[in-house]
CSV table of C-alpha atoms in Angstrom, one decimal:
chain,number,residue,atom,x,y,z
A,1,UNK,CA,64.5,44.6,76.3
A,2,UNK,CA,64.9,45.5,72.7
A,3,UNK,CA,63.8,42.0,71.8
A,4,UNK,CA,60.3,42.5,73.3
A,5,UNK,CA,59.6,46.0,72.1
A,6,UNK,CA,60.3,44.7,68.9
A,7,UNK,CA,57.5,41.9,69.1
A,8,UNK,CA,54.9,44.5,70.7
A,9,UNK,CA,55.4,47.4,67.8
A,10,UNK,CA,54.7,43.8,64.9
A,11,UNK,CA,51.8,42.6,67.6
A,12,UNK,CA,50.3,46.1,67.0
A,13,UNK,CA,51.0,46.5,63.5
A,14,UNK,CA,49.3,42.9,62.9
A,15,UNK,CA,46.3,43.9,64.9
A,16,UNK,CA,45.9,47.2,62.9
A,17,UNK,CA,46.4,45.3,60.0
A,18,UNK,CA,43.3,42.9,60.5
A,19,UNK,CA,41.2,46.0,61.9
A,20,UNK,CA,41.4,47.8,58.4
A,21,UNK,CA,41.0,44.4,56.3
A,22,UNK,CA,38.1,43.4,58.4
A,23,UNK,CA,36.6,47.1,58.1
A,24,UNK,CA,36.9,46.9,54.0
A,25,UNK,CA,35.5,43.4,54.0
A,26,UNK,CA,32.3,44.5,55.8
A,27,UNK,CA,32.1,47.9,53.7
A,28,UNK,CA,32.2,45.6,50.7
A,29,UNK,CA,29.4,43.1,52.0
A,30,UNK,CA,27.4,46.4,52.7
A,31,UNK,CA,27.5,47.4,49.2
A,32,UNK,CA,26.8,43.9,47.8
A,33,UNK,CA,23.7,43.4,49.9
A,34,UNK,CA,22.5,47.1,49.3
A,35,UNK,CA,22.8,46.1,45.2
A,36,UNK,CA,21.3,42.8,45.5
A,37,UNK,CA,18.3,44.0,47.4
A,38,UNK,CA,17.9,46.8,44.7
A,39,UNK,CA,18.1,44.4,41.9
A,40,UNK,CA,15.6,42.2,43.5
A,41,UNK,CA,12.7,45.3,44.6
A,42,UNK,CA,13.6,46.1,40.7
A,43,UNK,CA,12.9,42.2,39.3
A,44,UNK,CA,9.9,42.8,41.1
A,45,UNK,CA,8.5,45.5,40.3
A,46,UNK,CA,9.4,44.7,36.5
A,47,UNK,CA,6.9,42.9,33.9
A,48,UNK,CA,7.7,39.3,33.5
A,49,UNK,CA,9.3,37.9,30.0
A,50,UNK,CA,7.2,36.0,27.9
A,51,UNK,CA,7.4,34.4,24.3
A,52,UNK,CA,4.4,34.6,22.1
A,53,UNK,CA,3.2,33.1,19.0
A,54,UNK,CA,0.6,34.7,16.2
A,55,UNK,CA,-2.5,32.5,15.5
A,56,UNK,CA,-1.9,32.1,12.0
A,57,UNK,CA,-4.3,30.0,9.5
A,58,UNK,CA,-3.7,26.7,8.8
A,59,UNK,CA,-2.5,25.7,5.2
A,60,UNK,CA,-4.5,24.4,2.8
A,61,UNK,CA,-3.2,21.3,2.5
A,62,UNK,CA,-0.9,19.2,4.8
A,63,UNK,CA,1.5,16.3,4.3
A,64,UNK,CA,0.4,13.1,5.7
A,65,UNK,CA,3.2,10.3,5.8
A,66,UNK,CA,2.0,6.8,6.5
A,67,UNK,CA,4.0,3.4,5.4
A,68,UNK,CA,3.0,1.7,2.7
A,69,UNK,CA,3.7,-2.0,0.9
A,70,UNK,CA,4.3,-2.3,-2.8
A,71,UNK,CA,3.1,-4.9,-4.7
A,72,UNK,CA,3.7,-5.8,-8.5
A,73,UNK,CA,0.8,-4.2,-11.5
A,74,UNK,CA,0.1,-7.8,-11.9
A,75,UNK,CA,1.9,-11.3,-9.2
A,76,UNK,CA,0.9,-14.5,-10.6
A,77,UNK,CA,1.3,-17.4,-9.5
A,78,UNK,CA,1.6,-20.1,-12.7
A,79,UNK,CA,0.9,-24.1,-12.2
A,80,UNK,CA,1.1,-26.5,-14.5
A,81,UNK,CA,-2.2,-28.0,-16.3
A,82,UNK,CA,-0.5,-31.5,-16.9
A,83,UNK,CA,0.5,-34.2,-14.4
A,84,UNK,CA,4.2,-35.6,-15.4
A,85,UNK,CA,7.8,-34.7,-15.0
A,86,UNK,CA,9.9,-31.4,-15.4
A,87,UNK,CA,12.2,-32.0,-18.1
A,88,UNK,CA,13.6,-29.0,-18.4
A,89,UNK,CA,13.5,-25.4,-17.2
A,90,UNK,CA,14.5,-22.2,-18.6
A,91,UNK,CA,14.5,-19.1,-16.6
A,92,UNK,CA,15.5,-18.7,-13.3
A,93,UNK,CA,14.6,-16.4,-10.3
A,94,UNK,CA,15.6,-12.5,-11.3
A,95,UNK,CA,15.1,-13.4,-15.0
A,96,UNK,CA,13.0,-10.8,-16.9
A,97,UNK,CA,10.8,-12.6,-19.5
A,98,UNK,CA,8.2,-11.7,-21.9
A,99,UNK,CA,4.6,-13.1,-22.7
A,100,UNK,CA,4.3,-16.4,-24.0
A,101,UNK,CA,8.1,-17.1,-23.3
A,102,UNK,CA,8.9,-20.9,-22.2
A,103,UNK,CA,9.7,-21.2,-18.6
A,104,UNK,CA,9.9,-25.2,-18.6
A,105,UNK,CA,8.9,-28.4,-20.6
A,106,UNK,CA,7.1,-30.9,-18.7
A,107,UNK,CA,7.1,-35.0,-19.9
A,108,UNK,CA,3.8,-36.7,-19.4
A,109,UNK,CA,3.9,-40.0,-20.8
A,110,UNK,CA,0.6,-40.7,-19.6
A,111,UNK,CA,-1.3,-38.0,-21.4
A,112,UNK,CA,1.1,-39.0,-24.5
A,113,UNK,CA,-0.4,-42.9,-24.4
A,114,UNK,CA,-4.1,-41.1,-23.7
A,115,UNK,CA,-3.7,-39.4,-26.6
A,116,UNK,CA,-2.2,-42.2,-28.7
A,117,UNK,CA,-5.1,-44.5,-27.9
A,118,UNK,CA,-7.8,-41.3,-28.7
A,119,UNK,CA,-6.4,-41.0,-31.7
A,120,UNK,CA,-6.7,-45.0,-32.3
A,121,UNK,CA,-10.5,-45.2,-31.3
A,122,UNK,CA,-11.2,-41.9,-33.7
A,123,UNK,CA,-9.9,-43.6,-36.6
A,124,UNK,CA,-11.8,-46.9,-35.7
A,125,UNK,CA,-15.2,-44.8,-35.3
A,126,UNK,CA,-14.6,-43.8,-38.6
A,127,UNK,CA,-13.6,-46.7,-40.0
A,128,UNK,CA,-17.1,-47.4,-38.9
A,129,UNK,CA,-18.5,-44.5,-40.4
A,130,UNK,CA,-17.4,-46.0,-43.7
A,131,UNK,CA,-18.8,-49.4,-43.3
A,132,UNK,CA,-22.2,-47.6,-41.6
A,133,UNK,CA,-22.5,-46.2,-45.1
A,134,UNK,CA,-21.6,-48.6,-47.4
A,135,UNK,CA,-24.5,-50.9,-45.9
A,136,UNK,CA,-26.6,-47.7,-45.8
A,137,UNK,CA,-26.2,-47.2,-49.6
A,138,UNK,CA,-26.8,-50.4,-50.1
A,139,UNK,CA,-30.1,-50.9,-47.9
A,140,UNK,CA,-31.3,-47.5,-50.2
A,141,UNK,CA,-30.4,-48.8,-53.4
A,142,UNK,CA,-32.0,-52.5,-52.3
A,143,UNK,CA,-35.3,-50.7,-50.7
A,144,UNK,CA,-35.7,-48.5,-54.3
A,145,UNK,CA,-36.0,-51.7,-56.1
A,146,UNK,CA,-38.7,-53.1,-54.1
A,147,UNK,CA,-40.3,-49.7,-53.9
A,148,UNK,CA,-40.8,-49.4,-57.5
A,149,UNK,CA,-41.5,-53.1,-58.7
A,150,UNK,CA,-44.5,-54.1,-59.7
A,151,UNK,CA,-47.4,-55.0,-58.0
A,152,UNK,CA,-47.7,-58.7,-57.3
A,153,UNK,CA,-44.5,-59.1,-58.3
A,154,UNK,CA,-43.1,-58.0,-54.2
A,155,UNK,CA,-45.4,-58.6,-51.7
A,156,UNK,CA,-46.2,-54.9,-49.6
A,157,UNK,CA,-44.8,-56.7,-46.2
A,158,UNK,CA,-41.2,-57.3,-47.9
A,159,UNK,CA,-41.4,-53.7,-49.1
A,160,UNK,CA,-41.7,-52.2,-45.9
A,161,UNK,CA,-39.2,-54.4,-44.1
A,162,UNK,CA,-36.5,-53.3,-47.1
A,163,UNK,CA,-37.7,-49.6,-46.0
A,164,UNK,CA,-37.2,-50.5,-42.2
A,165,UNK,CA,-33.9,-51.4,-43.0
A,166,UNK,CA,-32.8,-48.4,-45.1
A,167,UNK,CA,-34.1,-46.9,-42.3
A,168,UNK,CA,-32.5,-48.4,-39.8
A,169,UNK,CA,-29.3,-48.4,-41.9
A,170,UNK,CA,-29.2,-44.5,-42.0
A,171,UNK,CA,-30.0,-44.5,-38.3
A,172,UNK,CA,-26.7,-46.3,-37.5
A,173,UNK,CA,-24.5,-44.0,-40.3
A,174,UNK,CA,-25.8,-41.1,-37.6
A,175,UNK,CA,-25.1,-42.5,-35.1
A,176,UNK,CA,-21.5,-43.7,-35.9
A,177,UNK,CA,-21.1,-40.4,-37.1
A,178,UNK,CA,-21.6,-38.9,-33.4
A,179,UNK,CA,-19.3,-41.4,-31.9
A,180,UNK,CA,-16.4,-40.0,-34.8
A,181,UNK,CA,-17.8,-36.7,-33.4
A,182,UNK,CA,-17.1,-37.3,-29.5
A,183,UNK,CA,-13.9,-39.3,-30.3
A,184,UNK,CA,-13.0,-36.1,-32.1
A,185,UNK,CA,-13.6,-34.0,-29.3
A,186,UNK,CA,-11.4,-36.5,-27.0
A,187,UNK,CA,-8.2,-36.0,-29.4
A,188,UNK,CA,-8.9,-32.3,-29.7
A,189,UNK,CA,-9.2,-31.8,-26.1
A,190,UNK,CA,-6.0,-34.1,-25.1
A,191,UNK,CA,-3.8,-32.1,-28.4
A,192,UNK,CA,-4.6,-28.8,-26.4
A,193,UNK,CA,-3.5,-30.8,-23.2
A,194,UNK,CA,-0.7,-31.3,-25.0
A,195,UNK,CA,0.6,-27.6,-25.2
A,196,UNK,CA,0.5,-27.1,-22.0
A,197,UNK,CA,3.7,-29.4,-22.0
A,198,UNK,CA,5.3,-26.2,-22.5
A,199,UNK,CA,4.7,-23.7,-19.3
A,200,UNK,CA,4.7,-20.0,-20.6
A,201,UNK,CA,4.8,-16.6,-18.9
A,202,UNK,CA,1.5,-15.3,-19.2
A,203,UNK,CA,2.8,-11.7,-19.5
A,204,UNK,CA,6.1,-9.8,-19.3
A,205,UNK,CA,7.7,-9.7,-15.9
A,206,UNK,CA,10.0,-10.8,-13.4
A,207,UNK,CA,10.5,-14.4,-12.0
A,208,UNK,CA,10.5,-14.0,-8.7
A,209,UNK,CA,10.7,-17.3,-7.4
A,210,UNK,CA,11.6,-20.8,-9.3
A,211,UNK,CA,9.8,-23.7,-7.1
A,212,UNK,CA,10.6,-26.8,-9.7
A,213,UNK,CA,14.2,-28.4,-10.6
A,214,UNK,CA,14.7,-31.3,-13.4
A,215,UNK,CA,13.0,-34.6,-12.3
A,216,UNK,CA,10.3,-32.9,-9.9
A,217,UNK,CA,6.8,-34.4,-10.4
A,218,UNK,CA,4.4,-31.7,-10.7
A,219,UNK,CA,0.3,-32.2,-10.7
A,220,UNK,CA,-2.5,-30.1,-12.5
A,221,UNK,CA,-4.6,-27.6,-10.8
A,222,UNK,CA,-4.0,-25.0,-8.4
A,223,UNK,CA,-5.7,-26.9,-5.1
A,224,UNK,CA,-4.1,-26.4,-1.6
A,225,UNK,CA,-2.6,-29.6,-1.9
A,226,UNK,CA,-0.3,-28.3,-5.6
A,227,UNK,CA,2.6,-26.2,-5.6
A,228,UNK,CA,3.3,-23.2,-8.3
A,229,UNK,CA,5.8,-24.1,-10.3
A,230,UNK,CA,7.3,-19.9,-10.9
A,231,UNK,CA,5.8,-17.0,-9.4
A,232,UNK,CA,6.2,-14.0,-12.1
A,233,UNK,CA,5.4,-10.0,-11.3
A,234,UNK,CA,5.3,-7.0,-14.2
A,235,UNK,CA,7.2,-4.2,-12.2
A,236,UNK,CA,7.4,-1.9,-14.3
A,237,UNK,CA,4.6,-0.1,-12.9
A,238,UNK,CA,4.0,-0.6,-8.9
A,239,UNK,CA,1.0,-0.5,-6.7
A,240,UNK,CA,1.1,0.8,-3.7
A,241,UNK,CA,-1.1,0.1,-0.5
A,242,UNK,CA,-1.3,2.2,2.2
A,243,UNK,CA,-3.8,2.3,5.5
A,244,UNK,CA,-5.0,5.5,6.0
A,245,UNK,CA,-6.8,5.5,9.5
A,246,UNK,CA,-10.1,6.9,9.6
A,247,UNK,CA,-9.3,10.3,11.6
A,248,UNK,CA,-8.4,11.7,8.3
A,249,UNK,CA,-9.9,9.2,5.7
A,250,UNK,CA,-12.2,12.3,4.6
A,251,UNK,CA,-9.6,14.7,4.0
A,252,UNK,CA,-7.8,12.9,1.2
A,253,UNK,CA,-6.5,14.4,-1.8
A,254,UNK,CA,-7.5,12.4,-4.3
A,255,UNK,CA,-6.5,14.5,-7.1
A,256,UNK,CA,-2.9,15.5,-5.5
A,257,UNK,CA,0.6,13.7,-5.8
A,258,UNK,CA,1.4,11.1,-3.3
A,259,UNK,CA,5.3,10.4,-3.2
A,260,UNK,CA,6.7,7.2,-2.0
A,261,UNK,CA,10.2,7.4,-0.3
A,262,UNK,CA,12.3,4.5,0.9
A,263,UNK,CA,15.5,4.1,3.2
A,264,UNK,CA,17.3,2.2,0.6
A,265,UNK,CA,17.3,4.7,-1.9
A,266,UNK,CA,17.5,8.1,0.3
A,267,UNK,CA,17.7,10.3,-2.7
A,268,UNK,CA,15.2,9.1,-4.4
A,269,UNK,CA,10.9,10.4,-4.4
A,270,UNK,CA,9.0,8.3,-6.4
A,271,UNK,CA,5.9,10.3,-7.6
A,272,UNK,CA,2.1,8.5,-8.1
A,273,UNK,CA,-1.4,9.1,-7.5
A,274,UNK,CA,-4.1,7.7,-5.7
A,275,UNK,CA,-6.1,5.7,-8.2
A,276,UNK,CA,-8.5,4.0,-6.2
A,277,UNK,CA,-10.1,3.4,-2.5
A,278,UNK,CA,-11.8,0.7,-0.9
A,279,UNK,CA,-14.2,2.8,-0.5
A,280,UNK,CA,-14.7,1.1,3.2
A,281,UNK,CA,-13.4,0.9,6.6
A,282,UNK,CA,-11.7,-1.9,8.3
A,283,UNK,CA,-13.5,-2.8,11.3
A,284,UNK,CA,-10.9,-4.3,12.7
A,285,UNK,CA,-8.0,-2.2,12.1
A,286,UNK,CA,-10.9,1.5,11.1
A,287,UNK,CA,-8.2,2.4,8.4
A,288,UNK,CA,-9.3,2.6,4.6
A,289,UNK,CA,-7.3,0.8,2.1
A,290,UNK,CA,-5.5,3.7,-0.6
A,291,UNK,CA,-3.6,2.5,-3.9
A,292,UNK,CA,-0.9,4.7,-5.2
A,293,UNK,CA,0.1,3.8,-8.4
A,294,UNK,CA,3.6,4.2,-9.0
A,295,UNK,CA,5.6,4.7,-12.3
A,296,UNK,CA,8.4,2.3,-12.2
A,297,UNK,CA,10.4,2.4,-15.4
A,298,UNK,CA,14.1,1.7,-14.3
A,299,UNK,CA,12.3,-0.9,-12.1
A,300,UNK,CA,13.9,0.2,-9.1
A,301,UNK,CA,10.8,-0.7,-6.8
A,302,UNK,CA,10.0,-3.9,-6.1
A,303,UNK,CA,7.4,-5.9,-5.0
A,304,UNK,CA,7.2,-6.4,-0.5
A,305,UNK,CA,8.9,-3.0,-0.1
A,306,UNK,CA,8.2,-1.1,3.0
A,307,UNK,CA,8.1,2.7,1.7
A,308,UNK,CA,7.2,5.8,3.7
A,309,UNK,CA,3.9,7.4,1.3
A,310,UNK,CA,3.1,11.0,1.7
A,311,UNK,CA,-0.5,11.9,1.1
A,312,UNK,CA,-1.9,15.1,0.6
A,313,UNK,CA,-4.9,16.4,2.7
A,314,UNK,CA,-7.4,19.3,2.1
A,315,UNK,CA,-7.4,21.4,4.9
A,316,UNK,CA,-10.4,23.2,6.3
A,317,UNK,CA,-9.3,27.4,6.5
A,318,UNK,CA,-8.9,27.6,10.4
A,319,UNK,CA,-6.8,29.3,12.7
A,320,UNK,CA,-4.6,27.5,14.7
A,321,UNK,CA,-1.8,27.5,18.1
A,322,UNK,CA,1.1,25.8,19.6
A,323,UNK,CA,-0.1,23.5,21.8
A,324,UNK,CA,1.9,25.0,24.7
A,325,UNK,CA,-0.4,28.5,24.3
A,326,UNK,CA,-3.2,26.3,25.6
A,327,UNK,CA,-4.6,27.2,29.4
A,328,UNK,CA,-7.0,24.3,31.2
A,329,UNK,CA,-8.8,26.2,33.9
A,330,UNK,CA,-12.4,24.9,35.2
A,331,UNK,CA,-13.9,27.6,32.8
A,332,UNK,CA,-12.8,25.2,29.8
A,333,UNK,CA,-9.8,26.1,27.2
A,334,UNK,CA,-8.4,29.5,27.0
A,335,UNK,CA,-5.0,31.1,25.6
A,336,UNK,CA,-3.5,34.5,26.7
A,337,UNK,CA,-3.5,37.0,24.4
A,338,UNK,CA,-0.9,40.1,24.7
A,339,UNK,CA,-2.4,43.5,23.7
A,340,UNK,CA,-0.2,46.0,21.9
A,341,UNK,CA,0.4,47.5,25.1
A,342,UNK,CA,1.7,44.4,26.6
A,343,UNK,CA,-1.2,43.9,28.5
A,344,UNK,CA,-2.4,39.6,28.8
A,345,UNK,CA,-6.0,39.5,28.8
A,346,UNK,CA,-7.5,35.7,29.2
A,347,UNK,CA,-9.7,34.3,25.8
A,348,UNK,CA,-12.3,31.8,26.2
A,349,UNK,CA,-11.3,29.5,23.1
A,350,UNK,CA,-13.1,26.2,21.2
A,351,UNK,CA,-10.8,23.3,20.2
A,352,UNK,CA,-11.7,22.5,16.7
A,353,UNK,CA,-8.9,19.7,15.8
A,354,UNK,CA,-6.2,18.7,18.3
A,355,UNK,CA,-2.7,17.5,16.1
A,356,UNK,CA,-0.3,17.1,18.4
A,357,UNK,CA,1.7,20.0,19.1
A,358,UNK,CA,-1.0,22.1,17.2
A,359,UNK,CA,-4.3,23.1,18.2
A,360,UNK,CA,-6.8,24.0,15.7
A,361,UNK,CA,-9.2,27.2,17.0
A,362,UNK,CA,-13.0,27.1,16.2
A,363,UNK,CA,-13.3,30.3,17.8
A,364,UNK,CA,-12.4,33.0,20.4
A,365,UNK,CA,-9.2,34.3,18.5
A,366,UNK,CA,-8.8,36.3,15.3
A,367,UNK,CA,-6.0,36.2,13.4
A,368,UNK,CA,-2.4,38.0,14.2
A,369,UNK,CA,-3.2,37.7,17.8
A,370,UNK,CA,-0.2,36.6,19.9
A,371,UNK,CA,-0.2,34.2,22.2
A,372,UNK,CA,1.5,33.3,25.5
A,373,UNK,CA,3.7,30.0,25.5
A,374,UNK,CA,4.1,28.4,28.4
A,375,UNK,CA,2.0,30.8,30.5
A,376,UNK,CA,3.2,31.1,34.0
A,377,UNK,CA,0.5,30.8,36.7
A,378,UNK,CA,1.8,33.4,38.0
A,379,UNK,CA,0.3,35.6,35.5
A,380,UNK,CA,-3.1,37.1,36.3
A,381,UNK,CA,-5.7,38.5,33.9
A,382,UNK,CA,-4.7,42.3,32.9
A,383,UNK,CA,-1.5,42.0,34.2
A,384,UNK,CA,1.3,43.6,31.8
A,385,UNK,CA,4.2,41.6,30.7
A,386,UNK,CA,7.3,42.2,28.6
A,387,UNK,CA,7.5,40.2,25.4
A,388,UNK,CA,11.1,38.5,25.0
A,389,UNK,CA,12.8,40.3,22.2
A,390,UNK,CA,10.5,43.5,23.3
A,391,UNK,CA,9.9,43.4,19.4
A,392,UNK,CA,6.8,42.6,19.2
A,393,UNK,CA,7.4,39.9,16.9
A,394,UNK,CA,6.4,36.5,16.8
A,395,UNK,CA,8.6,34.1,19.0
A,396,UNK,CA,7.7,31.2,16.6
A,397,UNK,CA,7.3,31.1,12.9
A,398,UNK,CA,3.7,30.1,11.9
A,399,UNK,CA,3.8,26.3,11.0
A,400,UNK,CA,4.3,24.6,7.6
A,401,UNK,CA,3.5,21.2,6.3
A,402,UNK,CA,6.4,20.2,6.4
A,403,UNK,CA,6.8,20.8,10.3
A,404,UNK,CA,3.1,19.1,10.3
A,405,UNK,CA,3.5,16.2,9.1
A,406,UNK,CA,5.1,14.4,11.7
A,407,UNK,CA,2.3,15.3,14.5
A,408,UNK,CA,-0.6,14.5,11.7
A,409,UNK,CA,1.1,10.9,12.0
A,410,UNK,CA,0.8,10.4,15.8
A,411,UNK,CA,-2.5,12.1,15.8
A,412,UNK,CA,-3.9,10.6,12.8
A,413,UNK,CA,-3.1,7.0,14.4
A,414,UNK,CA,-5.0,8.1,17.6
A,415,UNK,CA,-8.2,9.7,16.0
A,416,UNK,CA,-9.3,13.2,16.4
């Protein structure tokens, strides 16, 4: 008996028990869905958030980085002007040499017998020479005799066959004379053969490559079918060539620094100017050909080095907006602008230039107006918004080159 009213009086107790927690559970539930339906008929009824930008003008002058190759001030590639041998060689790839140093000696044993036998026929010719004016002396002194004998004594047909032959006599001195003069020529011109034996650097550089070893034979001339025997480069002073594409050809400044930069030597700018164009476009690639020339001192640069250049272009005074403030709607471009009172009112705008991530204006904004990012199409002409911050302030800072650059190179490679 006592047993049973026991379990009735907990039965109860647990009953009342889930009564009251059920009753709090559904209180709380009551007050969560009150709040939450608050909060929402506040959300809205309240402005939506936006971020904003100021059109700002455009700098004056942007960075333009494009890569560039480097060549030496002057590559050469030297051949020899003899056919023979390499005897010996001197300098080596890497070696830093000056003008008119010897790089090799070359034997030529057939230009040495050429020359041998030249000088052989030049002293027979005038050997000649002598014996052409002994006979020619004495055909003079013979024909004076005759000339100024007596009459009767020489008959007038022997006097003018002793003239004919003085005549003829001086004739063949003249002519022996021009043979000495050719065979002359021939040992002159095979002696100047002769120092190019020796192959010298025609100005101070760096070898950068050695193509010959002891024994090779080498030919004369500089045809498709011969090899250079040393390719030299003076890199003390580097040219570089850069493609700028034709978007922006027009825009160069030609009177501003262009620095080279390269991954190998991270801390390093090296600072040059543009000294000349082609002054053309590629039709093939529509890029115009830019040097930079480049200081080069501590010969750091060298020639084939792929360097980053930046370039320096005149800028035309315009205003300009993220990207992301641009609307597309059937009526053409337009941004939002928020008034001071928070108010969005719709601009009808001209695209001047399209970069990238910026937008150059031609018209339809002044400058200081702020712009909607990322405009919701939610948002309706005249409807009032709440700037994020509330401040009034502009949500992103008004762009430098520096943050240019990068979006001049995309849109630079695409045209504008």
């Amino acid at each position: 008996m006592t047993t049973g009213f026991t379990l009735a009086i907990s039965a109860l107790l647990i009953a009342a028990g889930l009564c009251i927690g059920f009753f709090i559970v559904q209180r709380h539930r009551s007050r969560d869905t009150r709040e939450l339906a608050a909060e929402t008929a506040a959300s809205v009824d309240a402005a939506p958030v936006v971020d904003v930008a100021s059109a700002s003008y455009a700098p004056p002058t942007e960075s333009l980085s494009l890569p560039g190759e480097t060549r030496g001030w002057y590559q050469s590639a030297i051949y020899v002007r003899v056919n023979g041998y390499v005897a010996k060689w001197f300098s080596d790839m890497g070696d830093y040499v000056h003008k008119g140093q010897v790089l090799a000696t070359i034997d030529t044993p057939e230009l040495d017998q050429q020359l041998i036998a030249a000088q052989q026929k030049l002293a027979v010719s005038q050997a000649e020479v002598a014996v052409m004016d002994a006979n020619a002396d004495f055909a003079k002194k013979t024909y004076e005799r005759w000339r100024d004998s007596p009459k009767g004594v020489v008959s007038e047909q022997e006097r003018e066959e002793k003239e004919a032959e003085y005549s003829s006599s001086a004739a063949r001195v003249n002519a022996a004379k021009a043979q000495v003069n050719a065979d002359r020529a021939d040992v002159d011109q095979l002696t100047d053969l002769e120092n190019f034996k020796q192959v010298t650097a025609p100005f101070d550089g760096v070898i950068t490559k050695r193509r010959i070893d002891i024994g090779d034979l080498v030919t004369a001339g500089s045809t498709s079918n011969t090899t250079p025997v040393y390719n030299i480069a003076q890199t003390d002073k580097i040219r570089v060539f850069v493609d700028v594409p034709q978007a922006v050809a027009g825009s160069l400044d030609m009177a501003a620094l262009a620095v080279a930069s390269s991954n190998e030597f991270p801390n390093q700018k090296f600072e040059g100017k543009i000294a000349r164009t082609s002054r053309s476009i590629d039709p093939s690639s529509r890029t115009l050909r830019v040097e930079v020339d480049i200081p080069n001192p501590k010969l750091v640069l060298v020639p084939g080095m792929y360097v980053e250049v930046a370039l320096q272009l005149k800028h035309v005074k315009a205003l300009e907006v993220p990207a992301s403030a641009m609307v597309f709607s059937s009526a053409g471009p337009q941004v939002a602008v928020v008034d001071n009172d928070g108010k969005v009112s719709f601009h009808d705008v001209r695209i001047a230039v399209d970069e990238g991530d910026y937008v150059e204006i031609g018209s339809g904004l002044s400058a200081g107006d702020r712009v909607v990012l990322n405009l919701s199409s939610q948002i309706s002409d005249g409807e009032r918004v709440t700037v994020h911050g509330d401040d009034k302030s502009v949500a992103e800072a008004p762009p430098t080159p520096a943050r240019r650059s990068a979006s001049l190179v995309s849109s630079a490679a695409g045209g504008r």
